[in-house]
Amino acid sequence: MTAELVGALTPRLRKRLDAGVSKLAGRPVVRDGDTVRIAVDDTTDLELHAPGGTVTSADAVRCGCLLAPDCLHRAAAASAAPVAAPEATGEEGTAEEPGTPGASAAAESTPAGDAAVGSGPARSSGDGAAAGPAGPETATPGQLAAAQDLRHATAAVLEAGADGAGAVLQAELLRAAHTARLAGLPRAAAAAVSVVTAVRAARSADPAYRLADLVAALHEVLTVAHLVPHATGAELAALRGTVRQPYTPDGSLRLYGVFSEPVLTATGYAGAVTWTADAQGRLYSVSDVAPGGAGRAMGAADRTIRIGDTALTHRALARAGLAVSGATVSPTGRLGAGAAVRAVRASGAAWSEPPLAGLWAVPVADQVGRALDGGHDLLFLDVTLAGTVREAAGEALLAECGGLTLRLAAAHDHPALPDRDNLRLLAAARGSRLRIVARLTPAAHPRALLLAAGHPTDPDTRVDLGLDRLLHADLPTGRPPAAGAPGPAPEEAPLHLLRRRIQQAASGGRRVLAFSGGDTADRRRLRRHGLATAADLVDALHSAAADRARDPFGRLLPADRERFARRWLAAARYAEEVDRALCAAAWGAGRRSPVSAARTR
């Protein structure tokens, strides 16, 4: 719908669209039921009809100005609103992102569920049925065309960078995402919508914007778009993705609460997730995530979970238990809330008691290896607090764990959530021994996000660090035994030199890498640390950015944006894989880093 409105503008109005978006974002907004009114000026209103909070067609955006319906205001309103993107919510249906102001601009005008996805072949209109003997399933012509459109549109956004990707480029990527969704490529479509969301957050100076989110979304959509034409069978099914998570029956379950954490995303979703475990140590989650902000993230912990007739809240379930009959479970361990599911409250268990104690009995290296191999990324660790270390994003908590020195960072930086304050208080409890739950963060050194911990003075009491707020009175009153100061950190492989180029391109576009400047010294440093491939990728990325041919009259021709996108994708893919290898090596997870392997050859 956004692409339709932008596409209808004249070239002159397209040039003014970004200014129109900025102007409209500051105008007064009033919501009356399903109608959102924006005061364009003192005499003109713009109306968005959004049943359920989502605008699903161009006709639902109406302007009272003299140039309507061919005015700039309609396209500016659609470009300013977050994109309504379906989430995989299984039996609970499809969620939509909330709009700003008060409504969402849908990326497509037909339900995402209408597209055929999953293990069977997905065809867009016009694709014929395959004839002949059955062989490995390949992408349909519609999917091949959709993947190509996504490559072109994403390459254009990457060439411009977040700084230069205005409403027109965003609309083209949304159009490609719509085509991909209809062709049965929901994974790529969702990644493209995430790119647009991140670009809009960057251009509006949204404090929730993170450059890493934009890099990850660009990486995802380019990866899927490049691999779909060559994939077959199970690989193709994984690249297609699914609109809804499949839920399968899992009989009766006896679950024990482990902890709860808030959810607060840059795309406008918030809520809480409570993690539970069965007697064998398998993890199951119960979530309540919907459009909202930090207030909803905090309040969701005190909402009743939506499973069966239980009256347990998320906060209560984290410390109690649950008996479930007729359970349905997604591949990621999320419990379904279908009509046939029954659940009642049961007794819980302390972290030091079976069966939960078994989560901490798994060797740390095995836990990290499981996470890097695609399993859940939660780590259950026994640590001794050892001070703090300053990082670019703020202070991290140092902790000793089985001979390793870990860096524990806050899971959320939002001031409404207590993560950062709790981390500062725990830093004052140096020498305290705690049992914690953390989320692995791939890095060249052992690093994780701190989610929950035993109470500093009462180990049998749990503290959900994103929901519960510690006080100074909770800290040990006596001086704790001094922990041995962590030794000097070993020199890390300077992978950040490559990662910096990847982030610079995502933020500023091709032009910021068009001049090599002092990258020669960086390439020498990468090779000196055994990262010759990284040095070559830096060189290739700069070359692709600077390569501009001229016509017979000496005028510069347009840059090869597809080539630049391929070089960027190669660099991003390499950095991700090296991060994983270095992370495994740092945690002793049984993998050698490529640097170590290169030095032994």
XYZ file of C-alpha atoms in Angstrom:
601
model
C 0.000 0.000 0.000
C 2.822 2.446 0.830
C 4.553 1.577 -2.443
C 1.295 2.176 -4.320
C 0.869 5.664 -2.867
C 4.503 6.611 -3.428
C 4.466 5.195 -6.953
C 1.485 7.396 -7.857
C 3.386 10.599 -7.065
C 4.824 12.761 -9.803
C 8.645 13.010 -10.000
C 8.433 16.510 -8.531
C 6.453 15.347 -5.514
C 8.760 12.369 -4.980
C 11.638 14.770 -4.482
C 9.652 16.497 -1.739
C 8.444 13.306 -0.046
C 11.129 13.077 2.663
C 10.495 16.678 3.693
C 6.774 15.912 3.761
C 7.324 12.929 6.031
C 9.345 15.025 8.489
C 6.736 17.788 8.507
C 3.814 15.418 8.991
C 5.521 13.602 11.874
C 5.282 16.745 14.003
C 1.600 17.511 13.380
C -1.169 16.981 15.992
C -2.836 13.561 15.955
C -6.243 12.510 17.273
C -7.557 8.947 17.335
C -11.302 8.278 17.321
C -12.054 4.556 17.281
C -10.656 3.118 14.065
C -9.996 6.540 12.555
C -6.802 8.539 13.024
C -6.859 12.248 12.112
C -3.706 14.244 11.453
C -3.953 18.033 11.226
C -2.039 18.876 8.043
C -2.692 22.576 8.719
C -5.295 24.692 10.448
C -7.993 23.874 7.880
C -7.020 20.466 6.455
C -7.117 17.036 8.048
C -5.689 13.731 6.878
C -7.687 10.641 7.884
C -6.416 7.072 8.177
C -9.069 4.393 8.585
C -7.364 1.585 10.490
C -9.638 -1.247 11.637
C -7.680 -3.118 14.282
C -4.920 -0.499 14.140
C -3.804 -1.365 10.609
C -4.310 0.507 7.342
C -4.693 -2.117 4.625
C -5.483 -0.177 1.432
C -4.653 3.123 -0.237
C -8.347 4.102 -0.209
C -8.224 4.075 3.608
C -5.917 7.128 3.554
C -7.928 10.257 2.737
C -6.814 13.854 2.601
C -8.924 17.015 2.617
C -6.501 19.184 0.655
C -7.278 20.544 -2.816
C -4.774 18.256 -4.569
C -6.190 15.038 -3.090
C -6.121 12.189 -3.922
C -2.909 12.947 -5.860
C -1.366 14.964 -3.034
C 1.882 14.435 -1.156
C 0.181 14.062 2.239
C -1.246 10.560 1.706
C 2.099 9.103 0.671
C 3.869 10.949 3.509
C 1.458 9.517 6.091
C 1.981 5.973 4.826
C 5.752 6.471 4.765
C 5.782 7.804 8.334
C 3.810 4.887 9.796
C 5.575 1.698 10.926
C 4.978 -1.255 8.660
C 2.441 -3.826 9.787
C 4.368 -7.075 9.613
C 2.834 -10.437 10.535
C 4.586 -12.362 13.302
C 4.627 -16.100 13.754
C 2.221 -16.452 16.628
C 0.865 -19.914 15.969
C -2.591 -20.559 17.337
C -2.934 -17.040 18.644
C -3.149 -15.668 15.109
C -1.234 -12.962 13.336
C -0.107 -9.866 15.175
C 0.331 -6.487 13.550
C 2.690 -3.694 14.461
C 1.083 -0.574 15.879
C 1.088 2.492 13.721
C 2.412 5.939 14.246
C 0.450 8.028 14.538
C -2.045 5.490 15.813
C -2.143 3.191 12.803
C 0.069 0.979 10.682
C 0.656 1.090 6.961
C 0.348 -2.473 5.780
C 3.057 -3.780 3.508
C 0.462 -5.665 1.520
C -3.267 -5.563 0.939
C -3.889 -9.297 1.192
C -3.478 -11.502 4.256
C -0.013 -12.999 4.539
C -1.616 -16.328 5.264
C -2.983 -16.461 1.708
C 0.475 -17.256 0.373
C 1.385 -20.922 0.217
C 4.369 -21.526 2.461
C 5.996 -24.316 4.378
C 7.117 -27.665 3.086
C 4.918 -27.651 -0.007
C 5.630 -25.642 -3.148
C 4.461 -22.037 -3.007
C 3.343 -20.468 -6.260
C 2.311 -16.994 -7.144
C -0.406 -16.440 -9.702
C 0.797 -17.432 -13.143
C 3.152 -20.192 -12.019
C 2.361 -23.461 -13.654
C 2.460 -26.855 -11.995
C 5.660 -28.811 -12.447
C 5.428 -31.782 -14.775
C 7.538 -34.884 -15.108
C 9.153 -37.132 -12.505
C 9.400 -35.774 -8.963
C 12.837 -34.498 -7.995
C 14.307 -32.153 -5.414
C 11.982 -29.211 -5.009
C 13.257 -25.952 -6.456
C 12.065 -22.372 -6.284
C 9.119 -21.464 -8.490
C 9.453 -18.823 -11.229
C 7.509 -16.413 -9.017
C 9.922 -16.955 -6.143
C 12.933 -16.482 -8.402
C 11.516 -13.186 -9.664
C 10.648 -12.088 -6.123
C 14.158 -12.905 -4.885
C 15.631 -10.877 -7.728
C 13.407 -7.896 -6.917
C 14.473 -8.104 -3.270
C 18.153 -8.160 -4.259
C 17.728 -5.075 -6.436
C 15.707 -3.115 -3.864
C 17.947 -4.046 -0.933
C 21.083 -3.245 -2.926
C 19.644 0.211 -3.628
C 19.027 0.793 0.087
C 22.514 -0.448 0.966
C 24.113 1.792 -1.660
C 22.351 4.819 -0.147
C 22.758 3.704 3.472
C 20.320 4.607 6.207
C 21.313 8.269 5.835
C 20.298 8.365 2.176
C 17.516 5.787 1.944
C 14.515 8.077 1.827
C 10.829 7.262 1.482
C 11.074 6.367 -2.209
C 13.725 3.683 -1.705
C 11.844 2.418 1.348
C 8.660 2.123 -0.714
C 10.461 0.122 -3.396
C 11.756 -2.302 -0.785
C 8.261 -2.619 0.709
C 6.919 -3.369 -2.767
C 9.543 -6.106 -3.153
C 8.643 -7.459 0.293
C 4.963 -7.592 -0.713
C 5.840 -9.500 -3.877
C 8.028 -11.903 -1.915
C 5.278 -12.583 0.612
C 2.744 -13.366 -2.118
C 5.298 -15.615 -3.843
C 5.739 -17.663 -0.671
C 8.955 -16.150 0.735
C 7.801 -14.844 4.139
C 11.260 -15.059 5.705
C 12.792 -12.703 3.155
C 9.725 -10.455 3.234
C 9.918 -10.117 7.011
C 13.636 -9.296 6.812
C 12.949 -6.600 4.202
C 10.304 -5.034 6.451
C 12.841 -5.084 9.296
C 15.278 -3.173 7.069
C 12.676 -0.475 6.408
C 11.792 -0.301 10.109
C 15.447 0.109 11.084
C 16.075 2.727 8.380
C 13.082 4.753 9.552
C 14.276 4.509 13.157
C 17.730 5.731 12.118
C 16.406 8.650 10.083
C 14.036 9.760 12.856
C 16.779 9.558 15.537
C 14.722 7.011 17.457
C 16.633 6.272 20.699
C 15.732 2.592 20.313
C 17.610 2.376 16.993
C 20.636 0.087 16.909
C 22.971 -0.064 13.933
C 23.505 -3.766 14.647
C 19.782 -4.365 13.983
C 20.028 -2.740 10.555
C 23.164 -4.724 9.682
C 21.505 -7.977 10.758
C 18.347 -7.259 8.729
C 20.325 -6.337 5.594
C 22.426 -9.461 6.041
C 19.318 -11.640 6.383
C 17.421 -10.355 3.362
C 20.469 -10.404 1.061
C 21.428 -13.903 2.219
C 17.978 -15.349 1.559
C 17.564 -13.511 -1.747
C 20.945 -14.780 -2.993
C 20.464 -18.389 -1.876
C 16.857 -19.044 -2.945
C 17.680 -19.502 -6.682
C 20.252 -22.197 -5.866
C 18.534 -24.020 -2.989
C 16.543 -27.249 -3.144
C 14.571 -29.449 -0.773
C 14.928 -28.806 2.946
C 17.340 -25.912 2.415
C 14.786 -24.155 0.223
C 12.027 -24.754 2.778
C 14.177 -23.148 5.476
C 14.919 -20.159 3.242
C 11.250 -19.695 2.432
C 10.273 -19.659 6.093
C 6.731 -19.827 7.409
C 4.105 -17.254 8.267
C 2.991 -19.199 11.329
C 4.949 -21.479 13.597
C 3.659 -25.036 13.443
C 2.461 -26.380 16.776
C 2.471 -30.108 17.433
C 0.778 -32.059 20.255
C 3.087 -32.880 23.146
C 0.740 -34.629 25.574
C 0.980 -33.809 29.265
C 3.785 -31.689 30.703
C 4.971 -31.004 34.241
C 6.856 -27.726 34.127
C 8.919 -25.744 36.643
C 9.360 -21.979 36.372
C 12.929 -20.783 35.769
C 12.744 -17.010 35.176
C 10.910 -14.231 33.311
C 12.319 -11.545 31.068
C 10.815 -8.439 29.475
C 10.553 -8.113 25.698
C 11.077 -4.665 24.160
C 11.848 -4.519 20.450
C 12.837 -1.694 18.141
C 9.858 -2.578 15.922
C 7.264 -1.602 18.516
C 6.534 -4.870 20.321
C 6.703 -5.379 24.066
C 5.708 -7.893 26.704
C 7.200 -10.697 28.728
C 8.423 -14.257 28.246
C 8.581 -16.805 31.051
C 10.893 -19.781 30.705
C 10.072 -23.155 32.251
C 11.729 -26.574 32.216
C 10.477 -30.136 32.496
C 12.029 -32.956 34.515
C 14.469 -33.742 31.677
C 15.710 -30.171 31.423
C 13.885 -29.303 28.177
C 12.946 -25.625 28.049
C 9.470 -24.304 27.242
C 8.396 -20.672 27.017
C 5.141 -18.821 27.652
C 4.946 -15.387 26.049
C 2.733 -12.336 26.016
C 4.063 -10.013 23.324
C 1.966 -7.379 21.547
C 2.315 -3.838 20.214
C 3.511 -1.505 22.967
C 6.454 0.137 24.699
C 8.422 -0.107 27.915
C 5.302 0.283 30.042
C 3.802 -2.816 28.532
C 7.083 -4.687 28.956
C 6.965 -4.020 32.693
C 3.225 -4.538 33.062
C 3.106 -7.796 31.124
C 4.903 -9.590 33.943
C 1.798 -9.150 36.103
C -0.631 -10.297 33.405
C -2.250 -13.717 33.626
C -0.691 -16.230 31.251
C -2.979 -17.347 28.438
C -2.825 -21.108 28.861
C -5.817 -23.063 30.127
C -7.711 -21.723 33.135
C -4.724 -20.912 35.308
C -4.631 -17.560 37.094
C -0.824 -17.465 37.274
C 0.951 -14.326 36.153
C 4.308 -14.430 34.399
C 6.023 -13.216 37.546
C 4.353 -15.966 39.609
C 5.002 -18.719 37.069
C 8.732 -17.912 37.128
C 8.798 -19.151 40.725
C 6.028 -21.764 40.623
C 5.145 -24.692 38.391
C 2.558 -25.688 35.795
C 0.800 -28.938 34.935
C -0.371 -28.935 31.319
C -2.538 -31.472 29.511
C -3.177 -31.494 25.777
C -0.075 -29.330 25.325
C 0.965 -28.071 21.915
C 4.519 -26.881 21.336
C 6.278 -25.001 18.538
C 9.730 -26.035 17.244
C 11.271 -23.297 19.428
C 9.596 -24.628 22.594
C 6.808 -22.081 22.782
C 3.657 -23.411 24.433
C 0.449 -23.027 22.437
C -2.741 -21.642 23.928
C -5.333 -23.573 21.926
C -8.842 -24.233 23.181
C -8.023 -27.861 24.007
C -5.055 -26.992 26.241
C -5.614 -27.304 29.997
C -3.228 -25.983 32.658
C -3.251 -25.687 36.437
C -0.791 -24.313 38.962
C 1.699 -26.732 40.513
C 4.603 -26.478 42.908
C 7.879 -25.049 41.689
C 11.511 -25.817 42.488
C 14.506 -23.781 43.582
C 17.458 -23.458 41.231
C 19.462 -25.595 43.618
C 16.871 -28.399 43.609
C 16.086 -31.023 41.006
C 15.082 -30.886 38.263
C 16.232 -27.282 37.742
C 19.661 -27.889 39.248
C 20.396 -30.084 36.245
C 20.412 -26.995 33.990
C 23.544 -25.770 35.793
C 25.140 -29.235 35.745
C 25.728 -29.117 31.969
C 29.352 -28.125 31.214
C 29.672 -24.539 30.060
C 31.436 -25.504 26.826
C 28.576 -27.858 25.952
C 26.023 -25.119 26.593
C 27.879 -22.709 24.313
C 28.329 -25.354 21.630
C 24.598 -26.086 21.717
C 23.781 -22.395 21.258
C 26.217 -21.980 18.363
C 24.791 -25.073 16.676
C 21.313 -23.574 16.540
C 19.889 -24.569 19.929
C 18.559 -22.142 22.519
C 21.039 -19.449 23.540
C 20.419 -19.458 27.302
C 23.401 -20.178 29.554
C 23.086 -21.450 33.134
C 26.255 -20.485 34.993
C 27.760 -20.379 38.487
C 29.947 -17.274 38.717
C 31.963 -15.146 41.137
C 31.618 -11.399 40.579
C 34.995 -9.786 39.889
C 34.440 -6.094 39.151
C 33.626 -4.153 36.005
C 35.151 -3.252 32.676
C 34.290 -0.281 30.484
C 33.088 -0.980 26.946
C 31.901 1.241 24.115
C 28.263 0.645 25.111
C 28.897 1.200 28.838
C 30.173 -0.842 31.746
C 30.042 -4.632 31.778
C 30.189 -6.836 34.839
C 33.207 -9.130 35.106
C 32.681 -12.614 36.513
C 34.836 -15.695 36.962
C 33.342 -18.968 35.767
C 35.356 -22.191 35.677
C 38.624 -20.461 34.848
C 37.028 -18.082 32.327
C 36.554 -14.347 32.801
C 33.132 -13.421 31.479
C 31.727 -10.047 30.541
C 28.072 -9.745 31.549
C 26.158 -6.874 29.948
C 22.661 -5.540 30.592
C 20.017 -7.153 28.399
C 18.147 -3.838 27.966
C 19.343 -0.229 28.033
C 15.902 1.401 28.257
C 15.777 3.591 31.404
C 12.308 2.299 32.309
C 13.683 -1.212 32.733
C 15.924 -2.010 35.719
C 18.615 -4.028 33.884
C 21.289 -1.329 33.853
C 20.680 -0.222 37.457
C 20.757 -3.815 38.681
C 24.049 -4.399 36.883
C 25.611 -1.390 38.636
C 24.468 -2.644 42.030
C 25.817 -6.134 41.418
C 29.172 -4.583 40.504
C 29.407 -3.427 44.128
C 29.068 -7.026 45.353
C 32.511 -8.079 44.150
C 33.426 -11.514 45.436
C 29.806 -12.682 45.683
C 29.063 -16.117 44.268
C 25.887 -16.207 42.212
C 23.939 -18.657 40.095
C 22.832 -16.805 36.961
C 20.949 -17.169 33.690
C 22.443 -15.314 30.718
C 22.057 -15.147 26.949
C 25.110 -15.884 24.818
C 26.484 -13.005 22.773
C 28.954 -14.190 20.094
C 32.227 -12.336 20.579
C 35.956 -12.990 20.577
C 35.824 -13.158 24.392
C 33.309 -14.877 26.711
C 30.355 -12.492 26.782
C 26.648 -12.771 27.617
C 23.597 -10.700 28.525
C 22.589 -11.060 32.177
C 18.923 -12.055 32.538
C 18.398 -13.477 36.038
C 20.432 -14.236 39.146
C 20.203 -15.603 42.613
C 19.728 -12.951 45.278
C 23.129 -11.687 46.564
C 22.219 -12.517 50.180
C 19.618 -15.284 49.673
C 20.653 -17.759 46.954
C 17.265 -19.525 47.046
C 15.527 -16.307 45.963
C 15.569 -15.482 42.261
C 15.835 -12.017 40.783
C 14.577 -11.375 37.243
C 16.959 -8.551 36.441
C 14.766 -7.056 33.713
C 11.674 -6.941 35.945
C 12.772 -6.841 39.611
C 14.709 -3.896 40.995
C 17.537 -4.562 43.450
C 18.222 -2.138 46.305
C 21.407 -1.324 48.230
C 19.874 -3.173 51.163
C 19.949 -6.361 49.073
C 23.747 -6.332 48.906
C 25.936 -8.165 51.440
C 26.560 -5.966 54.497
C 30.035 -7.303 55.254
C 32.948 -6.893 52.924
C 32.898 -9.920 50.611
C 36.061 -11.944 50.121
C 38.217 -10.330 47.516
C 38.131 -12.093 44.224
C 41.325 -12.417 42.313
C 41.703 -9.571 39.880
C 41.203 -10.735 36.326
C 44.413 -11.038 34.431
C 45.184 -8.927 31.382
C 42.945 -9.773 28.486
C 44.733 -11.412 25.575
C 45.052 -9.366 22.424
C 41.974 -10.021 20.341
C 41.918 -10.544 16.600
C 41.083 -7.105 15.141
C 37.930 -8.245 13.382
C 36.385 -4.885 14.287
C 38.366 -3.359 11.410
C 36.222 -5.328 8.958
C 33.045 -4.984 11.005
C 33.493 -1.201 11.034
C 33.384 -1.136 7.217
C 30.247 -3.276 7.242
C 28.518 -0.889 9.646
C 29.762 2.231 7.854
C 28.223 1.005 4.604
C 24.891 0.193 6.259
C 24.780 3.630 7.867
C 26.323 5.954 5.282
C 26.100 3.921 2.085
C 28.575 3.160 -0.664
C 29.989 6.685 -0.789
C 31.616 6.469 2.661
C 33.804 3.599 1.409
C 34.510 5.057 -2.025
C 37.812 6.514 -0.806
C 40.176 4.015 0.779
C 41.965 6.574 2.963
C 44.067 4.794 5.594
C 42.753 1.295 5.071
C 46.193 0.039 3.995
C 47.371 -0.026 7.610
C 44.190 -1.845 8.605
C 44.760 -4.504 5.969
C 48.329 -5.000 7.162
C 47.107 -5.372 10.747
C 44.485 -7.943 9.729
C 47.091 -10.008 7.862
C 49.498 -9.773 10.783
C 46.830 -11.467 12.945
C 46.237 -14.234 10.401
C 43.062 -12.668 8.983
C 44.184 -12.498 5.358
C 40.669 -13.199 4.098
C 39.318 -10.298 6.142
C 41.980 -8.034 4.637
C 41.010 -9.162 1.134
C 37.330 -8.499 1.913
C 38.125 -4.974 3.111
C 40.008 -4.360 -0.114
C 37.196 -5.823 -2.251
C 34.574 -3.764 -0.451
C 36.486 -0.523 -1.013
C 37.139 -1.443 -4.649
C 33.457 -2.144 -5.312
C 32.520 1.146 -3.653
C 35.026 3.201 -5.672
C 34.537 1.495 -9.052
C 32.786 4.029 -11.299
C 33.097 3.738 -15.077
C 32.728 6.722 -17.425
C 30.870 7.112 -20.684
C 32.601 8.293 -23.902
C 32.052 11.912 -22.785
C 33.807 11.377 -19.457
C 30.661 11.409 -17.375
C 30.438 9.024 -14.408
C 28.097 6.109 -14.949
C 25.930 4.746 -12.125
C 27.789 2.505 -9.709
C 27.280 -1.253 -9.857
C 25.147 -1.483 -6.732
C 24.643 -5.241 -7.125
C 28.389 -5.835 -7.070
C 28.756 -3.650 -4.005
C 25.928 -5.563 -2.274
C 27.613 -8.890 -3.038
C 30.924 -7.688 -1.613
C 29.161 -6.346 1.470
C 27.293 -9.607 1.968
C 30.517 -11.609 1.689
C 32.140 -9.416 4.335
C 29.134 -9.613 6.676
C 28.890 -13.381 6.272
C 32.578 -13.860 6.967
C 32.485 -11.627 10.059
C 29.528 -13.580 11.430
C 31.219 -16.944 10.948
C 34.526 -15.765 12.436
C 32.647 -14.322 15.408
C 31.065 -17.725 15.976
C 34.382 -19.533 15.690
C 36.193 -17.116 18.001
C 33.310 -17.300 20.463
C 33.488 -21.112 20.530
C 37.243 -20.981 21.052
C 36.946 -18.407 23.851
C 34.443 -20.568 25.731
C 36.352 -23.783 25.005
C 33.391 -25.145 23.043
C 35.458 -27.602 21.012
C 35.949 -25.483 17.901
C 39.144 -23.938 16.659
C 39.078 -20.355 15.481
C 40.116 -19.783 11.850
C 43.047 -17.740 13.150
C 44.416 -20.663 15.182
C 43.772 -23.072 12.338
C 45.637 -20.840 9.887
C 48.672 -20.619 12.180
C 48.955 -24.406 12.485
C 48.907 -25.099 8.776
